[in-house]
XYZ file of C-alpha atoms in Angstrom:
715
model
C 0.000 0.000 0.000
C 1.094 3.592 -0.503
C 0.269 4.824 3.005
C 1.800 4.128 6.412
C 0.297 4.384 9.877
C 2.746 6.119 12.119
C 0.361 6.499 15.037
C -1.427 3.441 16.418
C -5.050 3.162 15.317
C -7.230 2.718 18.366
C -10.480 2.165 16.545
C -11.085 -1.271 18.071
C -9.321 -1.012 21.401
C -11.242 2.057 22.531
C -14.740 0.923 21.611
C -16.897 1.679 24.624
C -20.087 0.038 25.849
C -23.529 1.357 25.053
C -23.666 5.146 25.246
C -27.110 5.200 26.773
C -30.535 6.216 25.558
C -30.303 9.968 26.084
C -28.864 12.449 23.597
C -25.309 11.513 22.689
C -22.436 13.898 21.976
C -19.105 13.267 20.310
C -16.399 15.927 20.227
C -13.322 16.388 18.077
C -9.883 15.468 19.458
C -9.179 19.094 20.460
C -12.738 19.697 21.644
C -13.515 22.490 19.180
C -16.194 20.621 17.215
C -19.090 18.833 18.907
C -21.896 16.825 17.296
C -24.982 15.900 19.308
C -27.375 13.117 18.279
C -30.881 12.525 19.591
C -34.257 11.061 18.657
C -37.388 13.188 18.580
C -40.576 12.036 20.320
C -41.603 10.413 17.041
C -38.286 8.629 16.752
C -36.841 10.890 14.071
C -33.010 10.865 14.029
C -31.703 14.373 14.748
C -28.264 15.943 15.010
C -26.747 19.346 15.726
C -23.224 20.742 15.568
C -21.168 23.413 17.345
C -17.706 24.914 16.882
C -15.993 26.416 19.925
C -19.442 26.329 21.568
C -20.926 28.409 18.731
C -23.903 26.904 16.919
C -23.083 25.773 13.369
C -25.928 23.398 12.509
C -29.213 23.779 14.368
C -31.164 20.586 15.177
C -31.580 18.848 11.818
C -33.435 15.697 10.852
C -31.988 12.611 9.156
C -33.724 9.881 7.202
C -34.488 8.280 3.837
C -37.758 8.023 1.964
C -38.075 4.712 0.122
C -40.051 3.935 -3.019
C -42.997 1.551 -3.131
C -41.748 -0.535 -6.018
C -42.008 -4.160 -7.112
C -38.201 -4.432 -7.108
C -37.892 -3.603 -3.404
C -37.755 -6.317 -0.754
C -41.166 -5.226 0.553
C -42.491 -4.375 -2.913
C -45.546 -2.139 -2.942
C -45.775 -2.447 0.840
C -42.449 -0.641 1.273
C -42.077 1.749 4.208
C -39.526 4.507 4.792
C -36.550 5.030 7.082
C -37.753 8.351 8.452
C -39.161 7.872 11.951
C -40.236 5.357 14.573
C -36.660 4.581 15.588
C -35.323 3.636 18.991
C -31.669 3.570 19.930
C -30.238 0.119 20.524
C -26.684 1.095 21.330
C -23.988 3.622 20.566
C -20.332 2.834 20.087
C -17.469 5.293 20.299
C -13.919 5.023 19.052
C -10.974 7.178 18.171
C -8.619 6.888 15.231
C -5.276 8.505 14.481
C -3.038 7.775 11.527
C -0.762 9.614 9.130
C -0.875 8.466 5.523
C 1.138 9.331 2.441
C -0.665 10.456 -0.706
C 0.784 9.389 -4.047
C 0.764 13.069 -5.016
C -0.552 16.124 -3.266
C -0.096 19.404 -1.467
C 1.766 17.729 1.408
C 3.830 14.566 1.684
C 1.744 13.282 4.603
C -1.844 13.786 5.786
C -3.048 13.220 9.336
C -6.393 11.454 9.744
C -7.430 12.006 13.359
C -11.034 11.800 14.493
C -13.416 10.664 17.193
C -16.281 8.497 16.027
C -19.785 7.708 17.224
C -21.850 4.949 15.594
C -25.508 4.989 16.634
C -27.418 1.730 16.078
C -31.106 2.359 15.483
C -34.042 -0.057 15.330
C -37.325 0.620 13.569
C -39.708 -1.753 15.314
C -42.686 -1.341 12.990
C -40.602 -2.442 9.986
C -38.150 -4.696 11.849
C -35.204 -2.783 10.393
C -31.796 -1.747 11.680
C -29.657 1.130 10.445
C -26.481 2.786 11.702
C -25.752 6.498 11.585
C -22.015 7.036 11.866
C -20.403 10.354 12.792
C -16.693 11.124 12.402
C -15.686 14.365 14.089
C -12.457 16.177 13.292
C -10.932 19.334 14.731
C -12.120 21.120 11.587
C -15.471 19.488 10.820
C -17.418 16.290 10.625
C -18.835 13.639 8.321
C -21.966 11.537 8.747
C -23.345 8.655 6.760
C -26.090 6.046 6.828
C -25.144 2.365 6.969
C -27.482 -0.526 6.241
C -26.538 -3.972 7.597
C -27.830 -6.971 5.690
C -31.126 -8.194 7.189
C -34.244 -10.078 6.180
C -36.486 -7.008 6.023
C -33.975 -4.619 4.456
C -32.165 -6.290 1.602
C -33.103 -4.578 -1.672
C -34.514 -1.071 -1.476
C -34.937 1.976 -3.704
C -34.295 5.506 -2.486
C -37.023 7.933 -3.466
C -35.287 10.756 -1.626
C -32.688 11.249 1.058
C -33.803 13.758 3.699
C -30.567 14.865 5.343
C -30.994 18.365 6.709
C -28.493 21.138 7.394
C -30.309 23.815 9.399
C -28.428 27.101 9.237
C -28.238 29.543 12.124
C -28.859 32.657 10.048
C -28.939 34.300 6.643
C -25.320 33.538 5.796
C -23.393 34.843 2.822
C -23.303 31.983 0.317
C -20.971 31.293 -2.601
C -23.061 29.056 -4.831
C -23.862 27.785 -8.283
C -27.308 26.632 -9.440
C -28.330 23.088 -8.586
C -28.188 21.112 -11.819
C -28.194 17.404 -12.644
C -25.961 17.821 -15.692
C -23.433 20.633 -15.389
C -21.298 22.591 -12.951
C -20.168 25.095 -15.568
C -21.661 28.157 -13.894
C -20.232 31.386 -12.564
C -20.274 31.442 -8.758
C -22.942 33.702 -7.278
C -22.395 35.590 -4.020
C -25.603 36.397 -2.129
C -27.216 35.934 1.259
C -29.080 32.658 1.523
C -32.280 34.677 1.269
C -31.120 36.024 -2.101
C -30.697 32.690 -3.887
C -34.251 32.534 -5.186
C -34.131 35.958 -6.824
C -30.613 35.562 -8.239
C -31.362 32.132 -9.726
C -33.113 33.728 -12.694
C -29.884 35.297 -13.940
C -27.465 32.715 -12.536
C -28.599 30.049 -14.990
C -27.044 30.528 -18.409
C -26.824 28.204 -21.391
C -24.899 24.932 -21.547
C -24.727 21.889 -23.789
C -26.641 19.877 -21.188
C -28.382 21.212 -18.110
C -31.253 20.320 -15.806
C -31.989 22.856 -13.082
C -34.368 21.409 -10.488
C -35.351 24.175 -8.054
C -35.322 27.975 -7.635
C -33.395 27.480 -4.377
C -31.328 24.431 -5.309
C -27.541 24.732 -5.204
C -24.599 22.416 -5.704
C -21.903 21.315 -3.339
C -19.264 22.121 -2.340
C -21.201 25.058 -0.864
C -19.100 27.702 0.883
C -20.705 30.081 3.373
C -19.676 32.789 5.824
C -21.686 33.825 8.864
C -22.184 37.390 10.056
C -19.938 36.684 13.054
C -17.049 35.296 11.017
C -17.495 31.531 10.833
C -16.652 29.801 7.558
C -18.853 26.773 6.806
C -18.595 24.372 3.891
C -21.057 21.582 3.029
C -20.040 18.814 0.642
C -19.905 15.020 0.361
C -17.126 12.453 0.374
C -16.678 8.994 -1.138
C -19.638 9.066 -3.505
C -19.580 5.453 -4.724
C -22.562 3.577 -6.229
C -24.802 6.488 -5.292
C -26.175 9.626 -6.970
C -24.609 13.025 -6.435
C -26.087 15.163 -3.664
C -27.299 18.700 -4.232
C -28.846 20.971 -1.610
C -32.325 22.473 -1.698
C -32.990 25.461 0.550
C -36.118 26.155 2.544
C -35.455 29.895 2.463
C -38.139 30.703 5.011
C -36.444 28.661 7.709
C -32.886 28.602 6.274
C -32.752 24.809 6.196
C -30.899 22.947 3.465
C -31.959 19.409 2.614
C -30.140 16.848 0.500
C -31.505 16.491 -3.031
C -30.196 13.507 -4.969
C -29.782 13.293 -8.736
C -32.469 11.006 -10.224
C -32.096 8.353 -12.873
C -34.172 8.067 -16.042
C -37.132 6.673 -14.062
C -37.057 9.429 -11.442
C -35.685 7.199 -8.695
C -32.565 8.213 -6.785
C -30.692 5.055 -5.800
C -30.955 1.269 -6.038
C -29.402 -0.343 -2.962
C -28.526 -3.831 -1.780
C -27.433 -4.443 1.804
C -24.903 -4.370 3.281
C -24.228 -0.877 1.944
C -23.832 2.738 2.958
C -24.310 6.245 1.621
C -21.506 8.696 0.911
C -20.386 10.900 3.771
C -22.216 14.206 4.226
C -19.575 16.689 5.329
C -19.494 19.985 7.183
C -16.200 21.862 7.368
C -16.053 24.762 9.843
C -13.505 27.267 11.139
C -13.095 30.892 12.125
C -10.065 31.031 9.810
C -10.668 30.847 6.044
C -7.259 29.271 5.518
C -8.548 26.091 7.182
C -11.099 25.718 4.388
C -8.178 25.222 2.004
C -5.699 23.355 4.195
C -7.854 20.756 5.948
C -8.271 17.421 4.172
C -11.669 16.298 5.442
C -12.867 15.000 2.064
C -9.737 12.963 1.403
C -9.647 11.537 4.916
C -13.193 10.201 4.617
C -12.259 8.129 1.571
C -10.762 4.660 1.644
C -6.980 4.186 1.361
C -5.346 3.620 -2.001
C -6.444 0.416 -3.751
C -3.586 0.389 -6.265
C -0.686 -1.623 -4.872
C 1.993 -0.435 -7.310
C 1.629 3.306 -7.866
C 5.068 3.867 -9.395
C 3.524 4.611 -12.807
C 1.352 7.453 -11.471
C 3.039 10.827 -11.738
C 2.272 14.558 -12.030
C 1.910 15.801 -15.606
C 2.740 19.227 -17.013
C 1.473 19.370 -20.563
C 0.631 21.512 -23.573
C -1.507 20.657 -26.546
C -3.633 21.109 -29.600
C -6.614 22.635 -27.802
C -6.636 26.409 -27.265
C -6.400 27.067 -30.997
C -9.712 25.223 -31.432
C -11.362 26.644 -28.325
C -10.593 30.164 -29.550
C -11.909 29.323 -33.016
C -8.830 29.305 -35.234
C -8.797 25.577 -36.053
C -11.315 22.736 -35.952
C -11.655 19.312 -34.398
C -13.287 17.928 -37.559
C -11.242 16.902 -40.600
C -13.712 17.953 -43.319
C -16.694 20.256 -43.763
C -18.221 18.133 -46.532
C -19.955 15.440 -44.475
C -23.398 16.151 -42.979
C -23.179 12.861 -41.103
C -20.688 10.092 -40.446
C -21.065 6.328 -40.060
C -17.924 4.880 -38.549
C -16.562 1.989 -40.565
C -18.501 3.113 -43.639
C -17.432 6.726 -44.228
C -14.219 6.861 -46.299
C -12.234 9.912 -45.181
C -9.632 9.384 -47.919
C -12.217 10.472 -50.464
C -13.361 13.726 -48.845
C -11.903 17.196 -49.082
C -9.943 18.291 -45.970
C -11.083 21.655 -44.613
C -7.498 22.891 -44.179
C -8.170 23.942 -40.578
C -7.982 20.566 -38.833
C -5.777 21.101 -35.797
C -4.712 17.506 -35.145
C -2.503 17.183 -38.208
C 1.001 15.740 -38.302
C 2.829 19.045 -38.780
C 0.934 20.833 -36.004
C 1.383 18.002 -33.519
C 5.118 17.835 -34.260
C 5.327 21.556 -33.526
C 3.840 20.981 -30.081
C 6.099 17.992 -29.460
C 9.139 20.138 -30.240
C 7.816 22.878 -27.970
C 7.225 20.426 -25.118
C 10.685 18.887 -25.483
C 12.396 22.287 -25.570
C 10.585 23.468 -22.447
C 10.699 20.237 -20.423
C 6.955 19.595 -20.541
C 5.889 15.999 -20.016
C 3.104 15.460 -22.511
C 1.183 16.855 -25.489
C -2.601 16.612 -25.597
C -4.109 16.248 -29.078
C -7.843 16.777 -29.490
C -9.663 15.927 -32.710
C -7.290 13.130 -33.787
C -9.953 10.481 -34.366
C -12.714 10.012 -36.919
C -16.240 11.194 -36.153
C -16.038 14.871 -35.229
C -18.165 16.032 -38.156
C -21.463 15.123 -36.435
C -20.355 14.412 -32.893
C -22.604 16.868 -31.033
C -26.295 17.569 -30.641
C -27.796 14.530 -32.370
C -28.109 12.072 -29.460
C -25.887 9.789 -31.499
C -24.910 6.550 -29.803
C -22.100 5.138 -31.966
C -20.317 8.468 -32.286
C -16.611 7.506 -31.875
C -14.633 4.269 -31.811
C -11.578 5.827 -30.057
C -9.097 3.883 -32.192
C -9.345 5.162 -35.793
C -7.283 8.277 -36.623
C -8.006 10.818 -39.336
C -5.851 10.503 -42.499
C -3.593 13.406 -41.452
C -2.791 11.960 -37.995
C -0.139 9.228 -38.140
C -0.537 7.764 -34.679
C 2.540 5.524 -34.803
C 4.908 8.049 -36.340
C 3.829 10.843 -33.993
C 4.202 8.698 -30.886
C 7.593 7.481 -32.061
C 8.662 11.082 -32.657
C 7.402 12.187 -29.258
C 9.184 9.369 -27.450
C 12.398 10.145 -29.301
C 12.171 13.644 -27.794
C 11.448 12.411 -24.263
C 7.792 13.445 -24.526
C 4.540 11.469 -24.485
C 1.270 12.167 -26.256
C -1.846 12.471 -24.105
C -4.884 10.633 -25.432
C -8.231 12.376 -25.913
C -11.540 10.510 -25.665
C -14.587 12.692 -26.222
C -17.623 10.468 -25.646
C -20.318 12.984 -26.616
C -21.942 11.742 -23.384
C -22.653 8.305 -24.890
C -21.404 6.344 -21.911
C -22.676 3.018 -23.250
C -20.710 3.516 -26.472
C -17.567 4.386 -24.492
C -17.854 1.245 -22.377
C -18.436 -0.728 -25.583
C -15.060 0.434 -26.893
C -13.148 1.024 -23.653
C -11.017 -2.115 -23.693
C -9.851 -1.597 -27.266
C -9.232 2.103 -26.613
C -7.054 1.434 -23.560
C -5.239 -1.361 -25.425
C -4.422 1.108 -28.202
C -3.010 3.514 -25.636
C -0.810 0.783 -24.189
C 0.376 -0.176 -27.678
C 1.615 3.325 -28.460
C 2.834 4.354 -25.017
C 0.115 6.739 -23.878
C -0.164 6.876 -20.084
C -2.859 9.548 -19.641
C -6.246 10.246 -21.156
C -8.491 13.290 -21.155
C -12.077 12.110 -21.514
C -15.127 14.281 -22.140
C -18.892 14.032 -21.677
C -20.335 16.974 -23.606
C -24.088 16.850 -24.257
C -27.063 14.872 -22.995
C -26.283 11.468 -21.556
C -26.894 8.209 -23.402
C -28.575 5.994 -22.075
C -31.194 8.633 -22.804
C -32.944 10.141 -19.818
C -30.001 9.574 -17.485
C -28.193 12.547 -15.985
C -24.478 13.264 -15.647
C -24.624 12.770 -11.863
C -27.047 9.849 -11.437
C -26.063 6.622 -9.711
C -25.636 4.753 -13.002
C -23.447 7.391 -14.621
C -21.389 7.937 -11.467
C -20.687 4.211 -11.599
C -19.580 4.615 -15.219
C -17.003 7.279 -14.353
C -15.504 5.111 -11.622
C -15.537 2.059 -13.891
C -13.415 3.951 -16.416
C -10.931 4.903 -13.690
C -10.655 1.395 -12.272
C -10.267 -0.157 -15.731
C -7.657 2.487 -16.566
C -5.689 1.495 -13.460
C -5.421 -2.057 -14.824
C -3.800 -0.562 -17.943
C -1.570 1.858 -15.960
C -3.443 4.851 -17.378
C -4.135 8.142 -15.596
C -7.566 9.744 -16.116
C -8.654 13.379 -16.453
C -12.411 13.496 -17.046
C -14.195 16.621 -18.256
C -17.932 17.274 -17.851
C -17.978 14.350 -15.409
C -19.270 14.338 -11.839
C -17.597 16.668 -9.354
C -14.949 14.870 -7.284
C -15.585 13.690 -3.734
C -12.059 12.695 -2.710
C -11.916 9.407 -4.609
C -8.442 10.346 -5.827
C -7.162 9.041 -2.477
C -8.499 5.581 -3.287
C -7.726 5.768 -7.009
C -4.782 8.182 -7.414
C -4.695 7.580 -11.176
C -7.637 10.007 -11.121
C -5.195 12.884 -11.540
C -7.670 15.552 -12.605
C -11.210 16.494 -13.498
C -12.843 19.551 -14.950
C -16.319 19.570 -13.376
C -16.507 23.352 -13.229
C -16.270 26.400 -15.429
C -12.696 26.398 -16.744
C -10.394 28.602 -18.790
C -12.257 27.756 -22.008
C -14.956 30.211 -20.919
C -12.443 33.041 -21.233
C -12.859 32.533 -24.970
C -16.658 32.465 -24.712
C -18.128 34.944 -22.248
C -15.271 35.286 -19.757
C -14.880 34.365 -16.081
C -15.140 36.926 -13.315
C -11.758 37.806 -11.750
C -12.926 36.304 -8.439
C -13.659 32.966 -10.133
C -10.245 31.469 -9.455
C -10.214 32.608 -5.815
C -13.538 30.965 -5.031
C -12.992 27.610 -6.792
C -10.405 26.453 -4.196
C -13.107 26.941 -1.544
C -15.771 25.107 -3.541
C -15.020 22.830 -6.482
C -11.468 21.940 -5.367
C -12.699 20.652 -1.993
C -13.295 17.286 -3.642
C -10.117 17.022 -5.698
C -7.926 18.796 -8.237
C -9.250 20.523 -11.332
C -7.807 20.612 -14.821
C -8.426 24.362 -15.098
C -6.051 24.757 -18.103
C -4.268 27.930 -16.937
C -1.274 29.724 -18.444
C -2.878 31.965 -21.089
C -0.187 34.659 -21.186
C -1.545 36.360 -24.299
C -4.622 37.447 -22.402
C -5.957 39.573 -25.273
C -7.189 36.867 -27.629
C -7.824 39.295 -30.466
C -4.087 39.847 -30.935
C -3.877 36.521 -32.764
C -7.497 35.725 -33.617
C -9.404 38.542 -35.353
C -12.668 36.646 -34.827
C -12.245 37.157 -31.078
C -11.044 40.746 -31.118
C -13.125 41.766 -28.102
C -12.415 38.673 -25.997
C -9.876 38.738 -23.194
C -8.886 36.653 -20.194
C -10.107 38.199 -16.952
C -6.732 38.130 -15.208
C -3.411 39.811 -15.695
C -0.547 37.842 -17.193
C 0.976 37.386 -13.736
C -2.443 36.347 -12.461
C -2.219 33.421 -14.878
C 1.134 32.381 -13.396
C -0.390 32.531 -9.924
C -3.017 29.942 -10.852
C -0.383 27.196 -10.835
C 0.003 27.901 -7.124
C -3.447 28.772 -5.772
C -5.376 26.064 -7.696
C -3.508 22.896 -6.782
C -3.437 20.078 -9.328
C -0.938 17.334 -10.186
C -2.068 17.862 -13.777
C -1.338 21.329 -15.167
C -1.582 22.560 -18.720
C 0.487 25.282 -20.320
C -2.599 26.105 -22.318
C -1.480 28.968 -24.574
C 0.002 28.703 -28.069
C 3.773 28.160 -28.439
C 4.092 31.404 -30.417
C 2.419 33.322 -27.589
C 4.812 31.867 -25.038
C 7.689 32.988 -27.257
C 6.495 36.586 -26.802
C 6.663 36.302 -23.022
C 9.466 33.797 -22.643
C 10.848 35.381 -19.466
C 7.463 35.054 -17.743
C 7.013 31.544 -19.143
C 10.062 30.538 -17.090
C 7.843 30.262 -14.019
C 5.645 27.695 -15.798
C 8.762 25.757 -16.774
C 9.993 25.804 -13.175
C 6.890 25.308 -11.039
C 6.576 21.779 -9.578
C 3.287 19.896 -9.356
C 4.020 17.784 -6.274
C 4.757 19.152 -2.818
C 6.227 18.193 0.542
C 4.502 21.004 2.405
C 1.914 23.727 1.840
C 1.170 26.782 3.960
C -1.844 28.970 3.204
C -0.694 32.435 4.218
C -3.949 34.336 3.812
C -7.344 33.624 2.331
C -10.801 35.112 1.937
C -13.405 33.489 -0.334
C -13.666 35.200 -3.735
C -11.241 37.941 -2.577
C -7.679 36.626 -2.341
C -5.518 33.577 -1.656
C -1.776 33.516 -0.925
C 0.093 30.247 -0.526
C 3.629 28.907 -0.041
C 4.600 25.406 -1.180
C 7.764 23.369 -0.691
C 8.741 21.282 -3.697
C 9.005 17.563 -3.090
C 12.555 16.321 -2.417
C 14.301 19.584 -3.461
C 13.986 22.043 -0.576
C 12.879 24.763 -3.017
C 9.903 26.949 -2.105
C 7.359 28.646 -4.338
C 4.856 31.387 -3.559
C 1.700 32.421 -5.326
C -1.110 34.874 -4.774
C -4.267 35.685 -6.699
C -6.966 38.288 -6.106
C -10.275 39.574 -7.427
C -11.047 42.756 -9.352
C -10.315 44.960 -6.321
C -6.589 44.187 -6.227
C -4.778 43.278 -3.025
C -1.799 44.194 -0.857
C 0.147 41.212 0.432
C 3.112 40.962 2.786
C 4.817 37.592 3.239
C 7.317 36.908 5.998
C 9.548 34.055 4.946
C 9.642 32.422 8.358
C 9.018 28.969 6.868
C 12.331 28.776 4.986
C 15.082 26.506 6.254
C 17.423 28.010 8.818
C 20.790 29.253 7.546
C 19.841 28.526 3.913
C 20.110 31.061 1.071
C 17.603 31.024 -1.769
C 17.858 32.390 -5.292
C 14.557 34.228 -5.553
C 12.759 35.205 -8.775
C 9.692 37.410 -8.344
C 6.994 37.753 -11.032
C 4.795 40.723 -10.163
C 2.171 42.954 -11.707
C 3.612 46.285 -12.882
C 2.397 49.412 -11.135
C -0.138 50.240 -13.846
C -1.289 46.678 -14.525
C -5.009 45.935 -14.751
C -6.765 42.878 -16.149
C -8.959 45.095 -18.354
C -6.752 47.956 -19.457
C -3.147 46.784 -19.113
C -3.104 43.035 -18.457
C 0.382 42.193 -19.730
C 2.352 44.706 -17.680
C 4.684 42.745 -15.438
C 8.022 43.051 -13.688
C 10.537 40.284 -12.970
C 13.132 40.842 -10.259
C 15.875 38.679 -8.776
C 17.320 38.696 -5.277
C 18.702 36.470 -2.547
C 16.424 35.722 0.406
C 16.757 34.036 3.785
C 14.476 32.945 6.557
C 12.759 35.937 8.163
C 12.941 38.211 5.105
C 9.737 39.939 4.029
C 8.328 40.150 0.504
C 5.642 42.719 -0.290
C 3.322 42.594 -3.286
C 0.796 44.918 -4.853
C -1.579 42.714 -6.787
C -3.343 44.516 -9.617
C -7.088 44.197 -10.218
C -7.463 40.622 -11.432
C -3.767 40.085 -10.787
C -1.449 38.253 -8.481
C 2.166 37.264 -7.937
C 4.394 34.219 -8.377
C 7.766 33.535 -6.790
C 10.341 30.788 -7.125
C 12.895 30.381 -4.315
C 15.559 27.846 -5.192
C 17.778 26.745 -2.355
C 21.477 27.359 -3.029
């Protein structure tokens, strides 16, 4: 295994006898967080939560509504797991380990919690369930567990009714609840303002299903009027639909809202089984929202015995030129429709703008080799792009047949001769059944030619038709692809897939996901400057994002006249900062090689910045305002700094008290120039060099939409 327990796990030795029949409380190891469980007079499971004796979650109900269905163990006589419970016993334990992630922000992660497992009996239905609480110094997780039993074997979830009762009208950082996309701009309103803002918060997408005027997605970040930061999410979502939150805005109570399948049901369960963890992260310091690893800790340890083939990837690729509209994914414009295996591409006229051609790919391979990048992504290499979208087409790609102008063997041979690998691209057009039909052959092809990473995509409405991107069935598909990829020693980066819930601990070949509004939107309608300083508080809570940063030519119209008014909503230095504030082991240098040539001195930071760290220290943070972070490169002793801010700009002072004693560092500082501004003067930057030691102070003036980036190499 890739983790080691350095503190003895006391989970069994410290199990105590029955807790008793009154309300039960479990506190975190340091006592800051307390969770209280009780049963109402009607036997409804109820919990509440405090932090430093301040109320975080008011008394909130727990339970599951089950469907009366012929496939359930009780068929049309099915009852629900909502009330009528009595407490049989309550077991407590404590657990303390330190484990080593395969890659990450730190070389070790401590998993230290106190646990309370409450065994409940529903006499009327002769059913037993367990509600398990794990309480950390920075939050808690709870889940439902269902032991195998005669009267609860097969059951169907109609709805899960897990409540999160808020203590007030908190400021919320949210995106609309949607069964099919997370590609929304974050909204910032009081909880009471969600309903009104929803009308403008929902904009167009290739596939979307909004379910409620007060429904939002997790990870949901909030801030109370008295300075508490609260985050609600889920962990270890396996064989279960994704949870959203629906707000009762009269009483300020959130309730879980699961993604349905094509029949409208939420989950098909067979005991023994359990739900994902429902998580609440809390602190009076925003930095804890970014530093604490609650989601990862609630996932199972790594299931891959040999992880030596899993590694961070810095890559470039044939992508931005298509996103910005200069080139195309499709090979020809002459085909209104394609039938794979029947359409003869050697007899059609090329459109002359196909990006994935031999000459273009070789250019990127040369660029990657020259600049010590690991891999080159190539999108649009395979047959079928002429009618890939919008037709609910099942057999849309076969994932093995290249276009005539893409010589898969020659290009891979050329890349390997330069010390570079190609990164595979599998766009499924959301036909998951077609992808599974071809998955074995597709992964075999990758092994044949030496690919070790794939970017998959799920644009459009899901096939099987009627399913949603985040239903139980489709969530199982995403994990199936990852587990099959592990057998082939392939790393996976899925776009338009379900938002992560920490499964990268268990399956570390899941090196990235999109699952949010990424850089591509800078070429469409733009992202607000605060976008990249709220995502670490929300989307990144579950795992890293392939945000595709590094667009140094922020004014797209300088090279594409069709996008003359489009620009990236950060400064050039703000783009460098993204490699620091948005952690990912998978990072793209997303701009064109010719654009990097124009700013080669600034591009040096992208060449230098590591993607794997021994230590991380969040220096300052405020949701959607600013983040500053210091990271120590794995095995080198070098440190890197990064800061990013919103449209207001930011003043930052960093005392280098984390550097090694008596060491001298060669420091390169990439900063916004005095007159820099993401709108009016985005590419004004200054690079300075100096020697620094422990205790020195660096001061930065971050421009509107700007930031800073610093490399400190130990001498």
